[in-house]
Amino acid sequence: MAMSVLNQKTLSKPINISGVGLHTGKLVNMKISPAEPNAGITFKRTDLKKDNLIVPNIFNVTNTNLCTTVANEFGAKVSTIEHLMGAFFGQGIDNATVEIDDEEVPILDGSAKIFVEKINLAGIKISDTPIKIIKIDKKISFTDGSKFISIEPNKISLDIDFEIKYKNPLIGTQRNLVKVYEADLTDIYNSRTFCLYEDVEKLKQMNLGKGGSLENAVVVKEDKVLNEGGLRNKKEFENHKILDCMGDLYLSGCKIVGKVICSQGGHKLTNQLLRKTFIEKSNFSIIEIKQKNIPHTFINRNILKSIA
Ligand SMILES: [Zn+2]
Protein backbone atom coordinates (compact mmCIF):
# COMPACT_ATOMS: atom_id res chain seq x y z
CA MET A 1 0.00 0.00 0.00
CA ALA A 2 2.89 2.35 0.75
CA MET A 3 3.62 2.97 -2.91
CA SER A 4 0.31 2.16 -4.45
CA VAL A 5 -0.97 5.70 -4.02
CA LEU A 6 1.36 6.59 -6.88
CA ASN A 7 -0.39 4.15 -9.15
CA GLN A 8 -3.28 4.71 -11.55
CA LYS A 9 -6.78 4.40 -10.20
CA THR A 10 -10.24 3.55 -11.42
CA LEU A 11 -13.58 2.83 -9.79
CA SER A 12 -14.14 -0.46 -7.93
CA LYS A 13 -17.54 -0.88 -9.56
CA PRO A 14 -19.84 0.96 -11.98
CA ILE A 15 -21.89 4.01 -10.98
CA ASN A 16 -25.26 4.98 -12.47
CA ILE A 17 -26.35 8.60 -12.54
CA SER A 18 -29.45 10.12 -14.16
CA GLY A 19 -30.60 13.70 -14.42
CA VAL A 20 -31.37 16.57 -16.79
CA GLY A 21 -28.82 18.40 -18.92
CA LEU A 22 -28.47 22.06 -17.95
CA HIS A 23 -28.62 23.37 -21.51
CA THR A 24 -30.62 20.68 -23.37
CA GLY A 25 -33.13 20.16 -20.56
CA LYS A 26 -33.27 16.48 -21.55
CA LEU A 27 -33.18 13.54 -19.15
CA VAL A 28 -29.86 11.70 -19.48
CA ASN A 29 -28.72 8.33 -18.14
CA MET A 30 -25.05 7.85 -17.46
CA LYS A 31 -23.04 4.82 -16.38
CA ILE A 32 -19.44 5.26 -15.26
CA SER A 33 -17.47 2.01 -15.37
CA PRO A 34 -13.96 0.98 -14.33
CA ALA A 35 -11.32 1.04 -17.11
CA GLU A 36 -7.86 -0.47 -17.60
CA PRO A 37 -4.63 1.40 -16.74
CA ASN A 38 -3.59 3.96 -19.40
CA ALA A 39 -7.11 3.95 -20.88
CA GLY A 40 -7.79 7.44 -19.54
CA ILE A 41 -11.30 8.88 -19.46
CA THR A 42 -13.52 7.93 -22.40
CA PHE A 43 -17.09 8.96 -23.14
CA LYS A 44 -19.32 6.58 -25.11
CA ARG A 45 -22.56 7.90 -26.62
CA THR A 46 -24.81 4.84 -26.29
CA ASP A 47 -27.57 6.57 -28.29
CA LEU A 48 -25.34 6.51 -31.38
CA LYS A 49 -24.81 3.22 -33.25
CA LYS A 50 -21.20 3.86 -34.36
CA ASP A 51 -18.28 6.27 -34.13
CA ASN A 52 -19.54 7.02 -30.65
CA LEU A 53 -16.32 7.13 -28.59
CA ILE A 54 -15.11 10.55 -27.49
CA VAL A 55 -11.78 10.86 -25.72
CA PRO A 56 -11.79 14.30 -24.10
CA ASN A 57 -8.64 16.30 -24.66
CA ILE A 58 -7.69 19.94 -24.98
CA PHE A 59 -7.53 19.79 -28.78
CA ASN A 60 -11.02 18.35 -29.34
CA VAL A 61 -12.83 21.00 -27.33
CA THR A 62 -15.33 22.37 -29.85
CA ASN A 63 -17.34 24.79 -27.72
CA THR A 64 -16.62 26.73 -24.54
CA ASN A 65 -19.76 28.86 -24.44
CA LEU A 66 -21.07 28.44 -20.84
CA CYS A 67 -19.80 24.85 -20.64
CA THR A 68 -17.08 22.66 -22.11
CA THR A 69 -17.99 20.48 -25.11
CA VAL A 70 -15.72 17.87 -26.68
CA ALA A 71 -16.31 16.04 -29.96
CA ASN A 72 -14.70 13.22 -31.91
CA GLU A 73 -13.67 13.34 -35.59
CA PHE A 74 -17.14 12.12 -36.64
CA GLY A 75 -18.90 14.99 -34.89
CA ALA A 76 -20.23 12.99 -31.92
CA LYS A 77 -20.12 15.32 -28.95
CA VAL A 78 -20.62 15.47 -25.23
CA SER A 79 -21.07 18.70 -23.32
CA THR A 80 -20.98 20.10 -19.79
CA ILE A 81 -18.27 17.58 -18.90
CA GLU A 82 -16.34 19.96 -16.61
CA HIS A 83 -17.86 19.16 -13.21
CA LEU A 84 -17.51 15.40 -13.77
CA MET A 85 -13.93 15.91 -15.03
CA GLY A 86 -13.21 18.06 -11.96
CA ALA A 87 -14.48 15.25 -9.71
CA PHE A 88 -12.28 12.70 -11.53
CA PHE A 89 -9.29 15.01 -11.24
CA GLY A 90 -9.74 15.77 -7.55
CA GLN A 91 -10.51 12.17 -6.59
CA GLY A 92 -7.56 10.78 -8.58
CA ILE A 93 -9.58 8.76 -11.10
CA ASP A 94 -7.17 8.18 -14.01
CA ASN A 95 -9.24 5.67 -15.97
CA ALA A 96 -12.99 5.34 -16.50
CA THR A 97 -15.55 4.79 -19.25
CA VAL A 98 -18.56 7.10 -19.18
CA GLU A 99 -21.52 5.72 -21.13
CA ILE A 100 -24.14 8.37 -21.79
CA ASP A 101 -27.38 8.18 -23.77
CA ASP A 102 -27.54 11.84 -24.82
CA GLU A 103 -25.20 14.74 -25.58
CA GLU A 104 -25.01 16.47 -22.19
CA VAL A 105 -23.76 15.27 -18.80
CA PRO A 106 -26.50 15.70 -16.16
CA ILE A 107 -26.16 18.92 -14.17
CA LEU A 108 -27.52 17.35 -10.93
CA ASP A 109 -27.26 20.04 -8.24
CA GLY A 110 -24.95 22.24 -10.36
CA SER A 111 -21.80 21.14 -8.55
CA ALA A 112 -19.50 18.08 -8.42
CA LYS A 113 -20.90 17.01 -5.03
CA ILE A 114 -22.95 14.03 -6.25
CA PHE A 115 -20.21 12.79 -8.62
CA VAL A 116 -17.73 12.79 -5.75
CA GLU A 117 -20.15 11.08 -3.36
CA LYS A 118 -20.92 8.36 -5.93
CA ILE A 119 -17.22 7.80 -6.69
CA ASN A 120 -16.45 7.45 -2.98
CA LEU A 121 -19.42 5.14 -2.46
CA ALA A 122 -18.29 2.85 -5.30
CA GLY A 123 -14.74 2.85 -3.97
CA ILE A 124 -11.44 3.26 -5.78
CA LYS A 125 -9.36 0.45 -7.29
CA ILE A 126 -5.60 0.96 -7.46
CA SER A 127 -3.66 -0.64 -10.34
CA ASP A 128 0.00 -1.72 -10.64
CA THR A 129 0.66 0.94 -13.28
CA PRO A 130 2.38 4.17 -12.20
CA ILE A 131 0.63 7.51 -12.72
CA LYS A 132 2.00 10.05 -15.15
CA ILE A 133 2.21 13.74 -14.42
CA ILE A 134 2.73 16.76 -16.60
CA LYS A 135 5.37 19.12 -15.29
CA ILE A 136 5.17 22.65 -16.63
CA ASP A 137 8.66 23.86 -17.62
CA LYS A 138 7.96 27.37 -18.96
CA LYS A 139 5.61 30.18 -18.12
CA ILE A 140 2.84 30.61 -20.70
CA SER A 141 0.23 33.38 -20.62
CA PHE A 142 -2.95 34.11 -22.52
CA THR A 143 -4.84 37.39 -22.44
CA ASP A 144 -8.23 38.34 -23.84
CA GLY A 145 -9.10 41.97 -23.11
CA SER A 146 -9.17 42.32 -19.33
CA LYS A 147 -9.25 38.53 -18.89
CA PHE A 148 -5.97 36.86 -18.10
CA ILE A 149 -4.60 33.35 -17.44
CA SER A 150 -1.10 31.93 -17.06
CA ILE A 151 0.58 28.67 -16.12
CA GLU A 152 4.11 28.42 -14.77
CA PRO A 153 6.50 25.90 -13.19
CA ASN A 154 5.86 24.90 -9.59
CA LYS A 155 7.70 22.57 -7.22
CA ILE A 156 5.28 19.80 -6.44
CA SER A 157 1.73 21.05 -6.32
CA LEU A 158 -0.92 22.34 -8.65
CA ASP A 159 -1.89 25.77 -7.41
CA ILE A 160 -4.91 27.52 -8.86
CA ASP A 161 -5.07 31.22 -8.02
CA PHE A 162 -8.34 32.49 -9.44
CA GLU A 163 -10.04 35.85 -9.30
CA ILE A 164 -13.50 36.90 -10.42
CA LYS A 165 -14.71 40.48 -10.83
CA TYR A 166 -18.41 41.16 -11.18
CA LYS A 167 -20.27 44.45 -11.24
CA ASN A 168 -22.98 42.71 -9.23
CA PRO A 169 -22.51 43.86 -5.61
CA LEU A 170 -23.17 40.45 -4.06
CA ILE A 171 -20.61 38.60 -6.20
CA GLY A 172 -18.17 41.51 -6.55
CA THR A 173 -14.47 40.66 -6.55
CA GLN A 174 -13.44 37.35 -5.03
CA ARG A 175 -10.10 35.62 -5.09
CA ASN A 176 -8.95 32.24 -3.83
CA LEU A 177 -5.85 30.11 -4.08
CA VAL A 178 -6.25 26.33 -3.91
CA LYS A 179 -3.44 23.80 -3.69
CA VAL A 180 -5.31 21.05 -5.48
CA TYR A 181 -3.34 18.03 -4.18
CA GLU A 182 -3.18 19.19 -0.57
CA ALA A 183 -6.34 21.13 0.17
CA ASP A 184 -9.67 19.83 1.43
CA LEU A 185 -11.66 20.20 -1.79
CA THR A 186 -15.13 19.89 -0.21
CA ASP A 187 -16.04 23.54 -0.75
CA ILE A 188 -14.77 23.37 -4.33
CA TYR A 189 -16.78 20.21 -5.13
CA ASN A 190 -19.94 21.56 -3.47
CA SER A 191 -19.95 24.96 -5.15
CA ARG A 192 -22.73 25.34 -7.70
CA THR A 193 -22.83 26.96 -11.09
CA PHE A 194 -24.36 30.43 -10.95
CA CYS A 195 -25.90 33.14 -13.06
CA LEU A 196 -27.40 36.58 -12.77
CA TYR A 197 -31.20 36.82 -12.77
CA GLU A 198 -31.09 39.23 -15.72
CA ASP A 199 -29.13 36.65 -17.75
CA VAL A 200 -31.72 33.87 -17.36
CA GLU A 201 -33.92 35.31 -20.11
CA LYS A 202 -30.91 35.83 -22.41
CA LEU A 203 -29.91 32.18 -21.96
CA LYS A 204 -33.42 31.03 -22.88
CA GLN A 205 -33.27 33.19 -26.03
CA MET A 206 -29.98 31.53 -26.94
CA ASN A 207 -31.78 28.18 -26.53
CA LEU A 208 -29.49 27.41 -23.56
CA GLY A 209 -30.17 26.74 -19.91
CA LYS A 210 -33.38 24.83 -20.71
CA GLY A 211 -32.78 22.48 -17.76
CA GLY A 212 -31.73 25.30 -15.46
CA SER A 213 -33.58 25.91 -12.19
CA LEU A 214 -32.93 26.92 -8.62
CA GLU A 215 -32.31 23.19 -8.02
CA ASN A 216 -29.12 23.27 -10.09
CA ALA A 217 -27.87 26.86 -10.24
CA VAL A 218 -27.39 29.75 -7.88
CA VAL A 219 -29.34 32.71 -9.23
CA VAL A 220 -28.35 36.18 -8.05
CA LYS A 221 -30.73 39.15 -8.29
CA GLU A 222 -29.07 42.41 -7.29
CA ASP A 223 -27.77 41.78 -3.76
CA LYS A 224 -29.82 38.64 -3.13
CA VAL A 225 -29.40 34.92 -3.71
CA LEU A 226 -32.80 33.62 -4.87
CA ASN A 227 -32.11 30.03 -3.79
CA GLU A 228 -33.63 28.95 -0.54
CA GLY A 229 -30.85 28.35 1.96
CA GLY A 230 -28.53 30.87 0.32
CA LEU A 231 -24.92 30.00 -0.49
CA ARG A 232 -23.18 26.76 0.48
CA ASN A 233 -19.90 28.53 1.33
CA LYS A 234 -18.62 32.09 1.49
CA LYS A 235 -16.78 31.99 -1.81
CA GLU A 236 -19.18 29.71 -3.66
CA PHE A 237 -19.01 31.72 -6.92
CA GLU A 238 -15.25 31.81 -6.87
CA ASN A 239 -14.94 28.18 -5.78
CA HIS A 240 -17.19 27.04 -8.62
CA LYS A 241 -14.87 28.75 -11.10
CA ILE A 242 -11.97 26.79 -9.57
CA LEU A 243 -13.96 23.54 -9.99
CA ASP A 244 -14.53 24.43 -13.67
CA CYS A 245 -10.83 25.21 -14.03
CA MET A 246 -9.84 21.84 -12.51
CA GLY A 247 -12.17 20.00 -14.88
CA ASP A 248 -10.85 21.89 -17.89
CA LEU A 249 -7.20 21.34 -16.85
CA TYR A 250 -7.87 17.59 -16.65
CA LEU A 251 -8.47 17.58 -20.41
CA SER A 252 -4.66 17.52 -20.55
CA GLY A 253 -5.03 13.83 -19.58
CA CYS A 254 -2.82 13.84 -16.49
CA LYS A 255 -2.20 15.46 -13.17
CA ILE A 256 -0.39 18.75 -13.70
CA VAL A 257 2.41 20.18 -11.58
CA GLY A 258 2.34 23.93 -12.08
CA LYS A 259 0.78 27.15 -10.96
CA VAL A 260 -2.25 28.64 -12.70
CA ILE A 261 -3.11 32.29 -12.18
CA CYS A 262 -6.37 33.52 -13.67
CA SER A 263 -8.44 36.67 -13.54
CA GLN A 264 -11.99 36.67 -14.93
CA GLY A 265 -11.36 33.56 -16.97
CA GLY A 266 -13.51 30.56 -17.77
CA HIS A 267 -13.72 27.53 -20.05
CA LYS A 268 -12.53 29.40 -23.14
CA LEU A 269 -9.51 31.03 -21.54
CA THR A 270 -8.37 27.82 -19.84
CA ASN A 271 -8.61 25.93 -23.12
CA GLN A 272 -6.74 28.63 -25.05
CA LEU A 273 -3.95 28.55 -22.47
CA LEU A 274 -3.66 24.76 -22.60
CA ARG A 275 -3.59 24.75 -26.41
CA LYS A 276 -0.80 27.34 -26.37
CA THR A 277 1.10 25.35 -23.73
CA PHE A 278 0.83 21.83 -25.14
CA ILE A 279 1.38 22.68 -28.80
CA GLU A 280 5.08 23.23 -27.96
CA LYS A 281 6.97 20.28 -26.48
CA SER A 282 9.59 22.40 -24.73
CA ASN A 283 6.90 23.94 -22.51
CA PHE A 284 6.36 20.77 -20.47
CA SER A 285 7.57 17.27 -19.64
CA ILE A 286 5.65 14.09 -18.88
CA ILE A 287 7.02 12.14 -15.95
CA GLU A 288 6.07 8.61 -15.02
CA ILE A 289 6.06 8.49 -11.25
CA LYS A 290 8.01 5.39 -10.33
CA GLN A 291 9.75 5.25 -7.00
CA LYS A 292 13.15 5.11 -8.71
CA ASN A 293 12.70 8.13 -10.97
CA ILE A 294 11.01 10.53 -8.63
CA PRO A 295 12.71 13.82 -9.44
CA HIS A 296 14.95 15.09 -6.66
CA THR A 297 12.72 18.15 -6.35
CA PHE A 298 9.95 15.85 -5.09
CA ILE A 299 11.52 15.50 -1.69
CA ASN A 300 8.39 15.72 0.38
CA ARG A 301 6.94 12.23 0.11
CA ASN A 302 3.83 13.14 2.04
CA ILE A 303 2.91 15.77 -0.50
CA LEU A 304 3.77 13.37 -3.28
CA LYS A 305 1.28 10.91 -1.83
CA SER A 306 -1.40 13.53 -1.95
CA ILE A 307 -0.84 14.04 -5.66
CA ALA A 308 -1.86 10.48 -6.47
ZN1 LIG B 1 -19.32 25.01 -13.97
CSV table of C-alpha atoms and ligand atoms in Angstrom, one decimal:
chain,number,residue,atom,x,y,z
A,1,MET,CA,0.0,0.0,0.0
A,2,ALA,CA,2.9,2.4,0.8
A,3,MET,CA,3.6,3.0,-2.9
A,4,SER,CA,0.3,2.2,-4.5
A,5,VAL,CA,-1.0,5.7,-4.0
A,6,LEU,CA,1.4,6.6,-6.9
A,7,ASN,CA,-0.4,4.2,-9.2
A,8,GLN,CA,-3.3,4.7,-11.6
A,9,LYS,CA,-6.8,4.4,-10.2
A,10,THR,CA,-10.2,3.5,-11.4
A,11,LEU,CA,-13.6,2.8,-9.8
A,12,SER,CA,-14.1,-0.5,-7.9
A,13,LYS,CA,-17.5,-0.9,-9.6
A,14,PRO,CA,-19.8,1.0,-12.0
A,15,ILE,CA,-21.9,4.0,-11.0
A,16,ASN,CA,-25.3,5.0,-12.5
A,17,ILE,CA,-26.4,8.6,-12.5
A,18,SER,CA,-29.5,10.1,-14.2
A,19,GLY,CA,-30.6,13.7,-14.4
A,20,VAL,CA,-31.4,16.6,-16.8
A,21,GLY,CA,-28.8,18.4,-18.9
A,22,LEU,CA,-28.5,22.1,-17.9
A,23,HIS,CA,-28.6,23.4,-21.5
A,24,THR,CA,-30.6,20.7,-23.4
A,25,GLY,CA,-33.1,20.2,-20.6
A,26,LYS,CA,-33.3,16.5,-21.6
A,27,LEU,CA,-33.2,13.5,-19.1
A,28,VAL,CA,-29.9,11.7,-19.5
A,29,ASN,CA,-28.7,8.3,-18.1
A,30,MET,CA,-25.1,7.8,-17.5
A,31,LYS,CA,-23.0,4.8,-16.4
A,32,ILE,CA,-19.4,5.3,-15.3
A,33,SER,CA,-17.5,2.0,-15.4
A,34,PRO,CA,-14.0,1.0,-14.3
A,35,ALA,CA,-11.3,1.0,-17.1
A,36,GLU,CA,-7.9,-0.5,-17.6
A,37,PRO,CA,-4.6,1.4,-16.7
A,38,ASN,CA,-3.6,4.0,-19.4
A,39,ALA,CA,-7.1,4.0,-20.9
A,40,GLY,CA,-7.8,7.4,-19.5
A,41,ILE,CA,-11.3,8.9,-19.5
A,42,THR,CA,-13.5,7.9,-22.4
A,43,PHE,CA,-17.1,9.0,-23.1
A,44,LYS,CA,-19.3,6.6,-25.1
A,45,ARG,CA,-22.6,7.9,-26.6
A,46,THR,CA,-24.8,4.8,-26.3
A,47,ASP,CA,-27.6,6.6,-28.3
A,48,LEU,CA,-25.3,6.5,-31.4
A,49,LYS,CA,-24.8,3.2,-33.2
A,50,LYS,CA,-21.2,3.9,-34.4
A,51,ASP,CA,-18.3,6.3,-34.1
A,52,ASN,CA,-19.5,7.0,-30.6
A,53,LEU,CA,-16.3,7.1,-28.6
A,54,ILE,CA,-15.1,10.5,-27.5
A,55,VAL,CA,-11.8,10.9,-25.7
A,56,PRO,CA,-11.8,14.3,-24.1
A,57,ASN,CA,-8.6,16.3,-24.7
A,58,ILE,CA,-7.7,19.9,-25.0
A,59,PHE,CA,-7.5,19.8,-28.8
A,60,ASN,CA,-11.0,18.4,-29.3
A,61,VAL,CA,-12.8,21.0,-27.3
A,62,THR,CA,-15.3,22.4,-29.9
A,63,ASN,CA,-17.3,24.8,-27.7
A,64,THR,CA,-16.6,26.7,-24.5
A,65,ASN,CA,-19.8,28.9,-24.4
A,66,LEU,CA,-21.1,28.4,-20.8
A,67,CYS,CA,-19.8,24.9,-20.6
A,68,THR,CA,-17.1,22.7,-22.1
A,69,THR,CA,-18.0,20.5,-25.1
A,70,VAL,CA,-15.7,17.9,-26.7
A,71,ALA,CA,-16.3,16.0,-30.0
A,72,ASN,CA,-14.7,13.2,-31.9
A,73,GLU,CA,-13.7,13.3,-35.6
A,74,PHE,CA,-17.1,12.1,-36.6
A,75,GLY,CA,-18.9,15.0,-34.9
A,76,ALA,CA,-20.2,13.0,-31.9
A,77,LYS,CA,-20.1,15.3,-28.9
A,78,VAL,CA,-20.6,15.5,-25.2
A,79,SER,CA,-21.1,18.7,-23.3
A,80,THR,CA,-21.0,20.1,-19.8
A,81,ILE,CA,-18.3,17.6,-18.9
A,82,GLU,CA,-16.3,20.0,-16.6
A,83,HIS,CA,-17.9,19.2,-13.2
A,84,LEU,CA,-17.5,15.4,-13.8
A,85,MET,CA,-13.9,15.9,-15.0
A,86,GLY,CA,-13.2,18.1,-12.0
A,87,ALA,CA,-14.5,15.3,-9.7
A,88,PHE,CA,-12.3,12.7,-11.5
A,89,PHE,CA,-9.3,15.0,-11.2
A,90,GLY,CA,-9.7,15.8,-7.6
A,91,GLN,CA,-10.5,12.2,-6.6
A,92,GLY,CA,-7.6,10.8,-8.6
A,93,ILE,CA,-9.6,8.8,-11.1
A,94,ASP,CA,-7.2,8.2,-14.0
A,95,ASN,CA,-9.2,5.7,-16.0
A,96,ALA,CA,-13.0,5.3,-16.5
A,97,THR,CA,-15.5,4.8,-19.3
A,98,VAL,CA,-18.6,7.1,-19.2
A,99,GLU,CA,-21.5,5.7,-21.1
A,100,ILE,CA,-24.1,8.4,-21.8
A,101,ASP,CA,-27.4,8.2,-23.8
A,102,ASP,CA,-27.5,11.8,-24.8
A,103,GLU,CA,-25.2,14.7,-25.6
A,104,GLU,CA,-25.0,16.5,-22.2
A,105,VAL,CA,-23.8,15.3,-18.8
A,106,PRO,CA,-26.5,15.7,-16.2
A,107,ILE,CA,-26.2,18.9,-14.2
A,108,LEU,CA,-27.5,17.3,-10.9
A,109,ASP,CA,-27.3,20.0,-8.2
A,110,GLY,CA,-25.0,22.2,-10.4
A,111,SER,CA,-21.8,21.1,-8.6
A,112,ALA,CA,-19.5,18.1,-8.4
A,113,LYS,CA,-20.9,17.0,-5.0
A,114,ILE,CA,-22.9,14.0,-6.2
A,115,PHE,CA,-20.2,12.8,-8.6
A,116,VAL,CA,-17.7,12.8,-5.7
A,117,GLU,CA,-20.2,11.1,-3.4
A,118,LYS,CA,-20.9,8.4,-5.9
A,119,ILE,CA,-17.2,7.8,-6.7
A,120,ASN,CA,-16.5,7.5,-3.0
A,121,LEU,CA,-19.4,5.1,-2.5
A,122,ALA,CA,-18.3,2.9,-5.3
A,123,GLY,CA,-14.7,2.9,-4.0
A,124,ILE,CA,-11.4,3.3,-5.8
A,125,LYS,CA,-9.4,0.5,-7.3
A,126,ILE,CA,-5.6,1.0,-7.5
A,127,SER,CA,-3.7,-0.6,-10.3
A,128,ASP,CA,0.0,-1.7,-10.6
A,129,THR,CA,0.7,0.9,-13.3
A,130,PRO,CA,2.4,4.2,-12.2
A,131,ILE,CA,0.6,7.5,-12.7
A,132,LYS,CA,2.0,10.1,-15.2
A,133,ILE,CA,2.2,13.7,-14.4
A,134,ILE,CA,2.7,16.8,-16.6
A,135,LYS,CA,5.4,19.1,-15.3
A,136,ILE,CA,5.2,22.7,-16.6
A,137,ASP,CA,8.7,23.9,-17.6
A,138,LYS,CA,8.0,27.4,-19.0
A,139,LYS,CA,5.6,30.2,-18.1
A,140,ILE,CA,2.8,30.6,-20.7
A,141,SER,CA,0.2,33.4,-20.6
A,142,PHE,CA,-2.9,34.1,-22.5
A,143,THR,CA,-4.8,37.4,-22.4
A,144,ASP,CA,-8.2,38.3,-23.8
A,145,GLY,CA,-9.1,42.0,-23.1
A,146,SER,CA,-9.2,42.3,-19.3
A,147,LYS,CA,-9.2,38.5,-18.9
A,148,PHE,CA,-6.0,36.9,-18.1
A,149,ILE,CA,-4.6,33.4,-17.4
A,150,SER,CA,-1.1,31.9,-17.1
A,151,ILE,CA,0.6,28.7,-16.1
A,152,GLU,CA,4.1,28.4,-14.8
A,153,PRO,CA,6.5,25.9,-13.2
A,154,ASN,CA,5.9,24.9,-9.6
A,155,LYS,CA,7.7,22.6,-7.2
A,156,ILE,CA,5.3,19.8,-6.4
A,157,SER,CA,1.7,21.1,-6.3
A,158,LEU,CA,-0.9,22.3,-8.6
A,159,ASP,CA,-1.9,25.8,-7.4
A,160,ILE,CA,-4.9,27.5,-8.9
A,161,ASP,CA,-5.1,31.2,-8.0
A,162,PHE,CA,-8.3,32.5,-9.4
A,163,GLU,CA,-10.0,35.9,-9.3
A,164,ILE,CA,-13.5,36.9,-10.4
A,165,LYS,CA,-14.7,40.5,-10.8
A,166,TYR,CA,-18.4,41.2,-11.2
A,167,LYS,CA,-20.3,44.5,-11.2
A,168,ASN,CA,-23.0,42.7,-9.2
A,169,PRO,CA,-22.5,43.9,-5.6
A,170,LEU,CA,-23.2,40.5,-4.1
A,171,ILE,CA,-20.6,38.6,-6.2
A,172,GLY,CA,-18.2,41.5,-6.5
A,173,THR,CA,-14.5,40.7,-6.5
A,174,GLN,CA,-13.4,37.4,-5.0
A,175,ARG,CA,-10.1,35.6,-5.1
A,176,ASN,CA,-9.0,32.2,-3.8
A,177,LEU,CA,-5.9,30.1,-4.1
A,178,VAL,CA,-6.2,26.3,-3.9
A,179,LYS,CA,-3.4,23.8,-3.7
A,180,VAL,CA,-5.3,21.1,-5.5
A,181,TYR,CA,-3.3,18.0,-4.2
A,182,GLU,CA,-3.2,19.2,-0.6
A,183,ALA,CA,-6.3,21.1,0.2
A,184,ASP,CA,-9.7,19.8,1.4
A,185,LEU,CA,-11.7,20.2,-1.8
A,186,THR,CA,-15.1,19.9,-0.2
A,187,ASP,CA,-16.0,23.5,-0.7
A,188,ILE,CA,-14.8,23.4,-4.3
A,189,TYR,CA,-16.8,20.2,-5.1
A,190,ASN,CA,-19.9,21.6,-3.5
A,191,SER,CA,-20.0,25.0,-5.1
A,192,ARG,CA,-22.7,25.3,-7.7
A,193,THR,CA,-22.8,27.0,-11.1
A,194,PHE,CA,-24.4,30.4,-10.9
A,195,CYS,CA,-25.9,33.1,-13.1
A,196,LEU,CA,-27.4,36.6,-12.8
A,197,TYR,CA,-31.2,36.8,-12.8
A,198,GLU,CA,-31.1,39.2,-15.7
A,199,ASP,CA,-29.1,36.7,-17.8
A,200,VAL,CA,-31.7,33.9,-17.4
A,201,GLU,CA,-33.9,35.3,-20.1
A,202,LYS,CA,-30.9,35.8,-22.4
A,203,LEU,CA,-29.9,32.2,-22.0
A,204,LYS,CA,-33.4,31.0,-22.9
A,205,GLN,CA,-33.3,33.2,-26.0
A,206,MET,CA,-30.0,31.5,-26.9
A,207,ASN,CA,-31.8,28.2,-26.5
A,208,LEU,CA,-29.5,27.4,-23.6
A,209,GLY,CA,-30.2,26.7,-19.9
A,210,LYS,CA,-33.4,24.8,-20.7
A,211,GLY,CA,-32.8,22.5,-17.8
A,212,GLY,CA,-31.7,25.3,-15.5
A,213,SER,CA,-33.6,25.9,-12.2
A,214,LEU,CA,-32.9,26.9,-8.6
A,215,GLU,CA,-32.3,23.2,-8.0
A,216,ASN,CA,-29.1,23.3,-10.1
A,217,ALA,CA,-27.9,26.9,-10.2
A,218,VAL,CA,-27.4,29.8,-7.9
A,219,VAL,CA,-29.3,32.7,-9.2
A,220,VAL,CA,-28.4,36.2,-8.1
A,221,LYS,CA,-30.7,39.1,-8.3
A,222,GLU,CA,-29.1,42.4,-7.3
A,223,ASP,CA,-27.8,41.8,-3.8
A,224,LYS,CA,-29.8,38.6,-3.1
A,225,VAL,CA,-29.4,34.9,-3.7
A,226,LEU,CA,-32.8,33.6,-4.9
A,227,ASN,CA,-32.1,30.0,-3.8
A,228,GLU,CA,-33.6,29.0,-0.5
A,229,GLY,CA,-30.9,28.3,2.0
A,230,GLY,CA,-28.5,30.9,0.3
A,231,LEU,CA,-24.9,30.0,-0.5
A,232,ARG,CA,-23.2,26.8,0.5
A,233,ASN,CA,-19.9,28.5,1.3
A,234,LYS,CA,-18.6,32.1,1.5
A,235,LYS,CA,-16.8,32.0,-1.8
A,236,GLU,CA,-19.2,29.7,-3.7
A,237,PHE,CA,-19.0,31.7,-6.9
A,238,GLU,CA,-15.2,31.8,-6.9
A,239,ASN,CA,-14.9,28.2,-5.8
A,240,HIS,CA,-17.2,27.0,-8.6
A,241,LYS,CA,-14.9,28.7,-11.1
A,242,ILE,CA,-12.0,26.8,-9.6
A,243,LEU,CA,-14.0,23.5,-10.0
A,244,ASP,CA,-14.5,24.4,-13.7
A,245,CYS,CA,-10.8,25.2,-14.0
A,246,MET,CA,-9.8,21.8,-12.5
A,247,GLY,CA,-12.2,20.0,-14.9
A,248,ASP,CA,-10.8,21.9,-17.9
A,249,LEU,CA,-7.2,21.3,-16.9
A,250,TYR,CA,-7.9,17.6,-16.6
A,251,LEU,CA,-8.5,17.6,-20.4
A,252,SER,CA,-4.7,17.5,-20.6
A,253,GLY,CA,-5.0,13.8,-19.6
A,254,CYS,CA,-2.8,13.8,-16.5
A,255,LYS,CA,-2.2,15.5,-13.2
A,256,ILE,CA,-0.4,18.7,-13.7
A,257,VAL,CA,2.4,20.2,-11.6
A,258,GLY,CA,2.3,23.9,-12.1
A,259,LYS,CA,0.8,27.1,-11.0
A,260,VAL,CA,-2.2,28.6,-12.7
A,261,ILE,CA,-3.1,32.3,-12.2
A,262,CYS,CA,-6.4,33.5,-13.7
A,263,SER,CA,-8.4,36.7,-13.5
A,264,GLN,CA,-12.0,36.7,-14.9
A,265,GLY,CA,-11.4,33.6,-17.0
A,266,GLY,CA,-13.5,30.6,-17.8
A,267,HIS,CA,-13.7,27.5,-20.1
A,268,LYS,CA,-12.5,29.4,-23.1
A,269,LEU,CA,-9.5,31.0,-21.5
A,270,THR,CA,-8.4,27.8,-19.8
A,271,ASN,CA,-8.6,25.9,-23.1
A,272,GLN,CA,-6.7,28.6,-25.1
A,273,LEU,CA,-4.0,28.6,-22.5
A,274,LEU,CA,-3.7,24.8,-22.6
A,275,ARG,CA,-3.6,24.8,-26.4
A,276,LYS,CA,-0.8,27.3,-26.4
A,277,THR,CA,1.1,25.3,-23.7
A,278,PHE,CA,0.8,21.8,-25.1
A,279,ILE,CA,1.4,22.7,-28.8
A,280,GLU,CA,5.1,23.2,-28.0
A,281,LYS,CA,7.0,20.3,-26.5
A,282,SER,CA,9.6,22.4,-24.7
A,283,ASN,CA,6.9,23.9,-22.5
A,284,PHE,CA,6.4,20.8,-20.5
A,285,SER,CA,7.6,17.3,-19.6
A,286,ILE,CA,5.7,14.1,-18.9
A,287,ILE,CA,7.0,12.1,-15.9
A,288,GLU,CA,6.1,8.6,-15.0
A,289,ILE,CA,6.1,8.5,-11.2
A,290,LYS,CA,8.0,5.4,-10.3
A,291,GLN,CA,9.8,5.3,-7.0
A,292,LYS,CA,13.2,5.1,-8.7
A,293,ASN,CA,12.7,8.1,-11.0
A,294,ILE,CA,11.0,10.5,-8.6
A,295,PRO,CA,12.7,13.8,-9.4
A,296,HIS,CA,14.9,15.1,-6.7
A,297,THR,CA,12.7,18.1,-6.3
A,298,PHE,CA,9.9,15.9,-5.1
A,299,ILE,CA,11.5,15.5,-1.7
A,300,ASN,CA,8.4,15.7,0.4
A,301,ARG,CA,6.9,12.2,0.1
A,302,ASN,CA,3.8,13.1,2.0
A,303,ILE,CA,2.9,15.8,-0.5
A,304,LEU,CA,3.8,13.4,-3.3
A,305,LYS,CA,1.3,10.9,-1.8
A,306,SER,CA,-1.4,13.5,-2.0
A,307,ILE,CA,-0.8,14.0,-5.7
A,308,ALA,CA,-1.9,10.5,-6.5
B,1,ZN,ZN,-19.3,25.0,-14.0
